Amino acid sequence: MKTVYLDNNATTRVAPEVVEEMLPYFSELYGNPSSMHSFGGNLGLKVREARARIANLLGAQPDEILLTSGGTESDATAIHAALAANPHKRHIVTTRVEHPAIKNLFEQYGKNGYRVSFIPVDREGRLDMQTFGDSLTDDTAVVSMMWANNETGVLFPVEDVAAELHDRGILLHTDAVQAVGKVPIDLARTPMDMLSLSGHKLHGPKGIGALVIRKGTKFKPLMVGGHQEQGRRAGTENVPGIIGLGKACELAAGNLADIGTRVQGLRDRLEEALLAAVPQCMINGDRPNRLPNTTSIAFEYVEGEAILLMMNEFGIAASSGSACTSGSLEPSHVLRAMGIPFTAAHGSIRFSLSHYTTAEEIDFVIDKMPPIIERLRQMSPFWKQAVQSG
Ligand code: PLP
């Protein structure tokens, strides 16, 4: 059976070029970059090259790149560093729709004595900028605002708030895990303090990521021990992973135009076709202002999990909310924060495309989805009630 993978916001296929470049560093070239001998070739040079490739994708400098184990560690490192650098400030700000890597972290800081503001969003998933502005005080140490939402793809105005926060002496961190490689990012023109990214979301390996720490930002390490990463993150470097991330970033820079045009076109075609063919379905999120590869579609009066199971029978992989929240019966915190009605939030499916997605695959999905929804609705007491009550 052919498979159609439309769950690229959960994780991506590692690009063949990335695998190829990593392989020697598991076998012949397995040295430790901290060793004095030259075994393993010039590992330091390869790690430097990777750092430069990552920096290049983001308009950053190579020495601003801190290599980590992924998005979650980058997020935790950023917030730890921001608070350690500002021990007298006790207020932190984020949004209601962050990934659990930030959401749960901020809840934990809340339990540990920090005052936390979670900024609401509207029905389209747009940030309430009035409440955001009002929440900031002289006591605010850091704002963490995601660049793009993992479930709806909605983009936040991180570049716009950066300058204002900078002038007020409030640090800005952005979780850009879903944005990097999908939309252009140029830190050279944004006074942002820290940015998180993760390898496995952009056709790199799992277990590797980076935190960009702009020059001049005060920093305290989360993990202490050896002197790796100039004392900013202890632990022997994941050399194959770092090389893989570097290659993935180089490829991503070359694929940005494809994502912004062809892939976005496929996403739009999928949306239009399903909106036309399936009654009572809608797009979750601010349609003109989203990641080009992502759509969250609510099929009212059916269960997301049931839809996914039937899609799976046709080899189509997608997600009912974020990978981390699926499996629980609660609708996702993102859709709840947007005020999506219960009957729609429960039947929401996230389709996330990639550079590898083809037109044939999208046509296959367009063909299979309407009968799936129709079949499930025939079994749904909620749908029958809705039809009866007009
Ligand atoms: N932040 C966002 C927005 C994400 O989508 C994810 C992963 O789904 C993460 C952070 C966590 O990244 P990682 O899996 O590399 O820890």
Short mmCIF file of C-alpha atoms in Angstrom, two decimals, residues 12 20 46 62 74 89 116 120 160 188 196 201 212-214 222 238 243 263 275 290 295 301 324 348 361 374:
data_model
loop_
_atom_site.label_atom_id
_atom_site.label_comp_id
_atom_site.label_asym_id
_atom_site.label_seq_id
_atom_site.Cartn_x
_atom_site.Cartn_y
_atom_site.Cartn_z
CA THR A 12 9.95 14.74 9.14
CA GLU A 20 24.74 10.40 3.70
CA LYS A 46 32.98 19.80 10.56
CA PRO A 62 28.09 31.05 13.89
CA SER A 74 16.57 24.85 23.72
CA LYS A 89 12.65 40.15 38.09
CA VAL A 116 3.12 34.20 34.78
CA PRO A 120 -5.01 34.84 25.09
CA ASP A 160 7.28 43.39 15.44
CA ALA A 188 20.17 40.25 11.28
CA SER A 196 14.88 27.72 19.47
CA LYS A 201 11.21 19.26 12.06
CA VAL A 212 20.44 31.02 18.93
CA ILE A 213 21.74 33.37 21.61
CA ARG A 214 22.36 36.81 20.16
CA LEU A 222 21.33 24.93 32.22
CA ASN A 238 26.37 14.64 19.23
CA ILE A 243 26.58 17.49 11.07
CA VAL A 263 3.79 23.34 -1.16
CA LEU A 275 -14.30 22.76 2.07
CA ARG A 290 -0.12 30.83 8.55
CA THR A 295 -3.79 23.32 7.80
CA TYR A 301 -19.65 16.12 14.72
CA CYS A 324 1.98 15.41 22.26
CA SER A 348 -10.05 18.65 13.94
CA GLU A 361 -0.61 12.50 -2.86
CA GLU A 374 -19.59 10.81 5.44
#
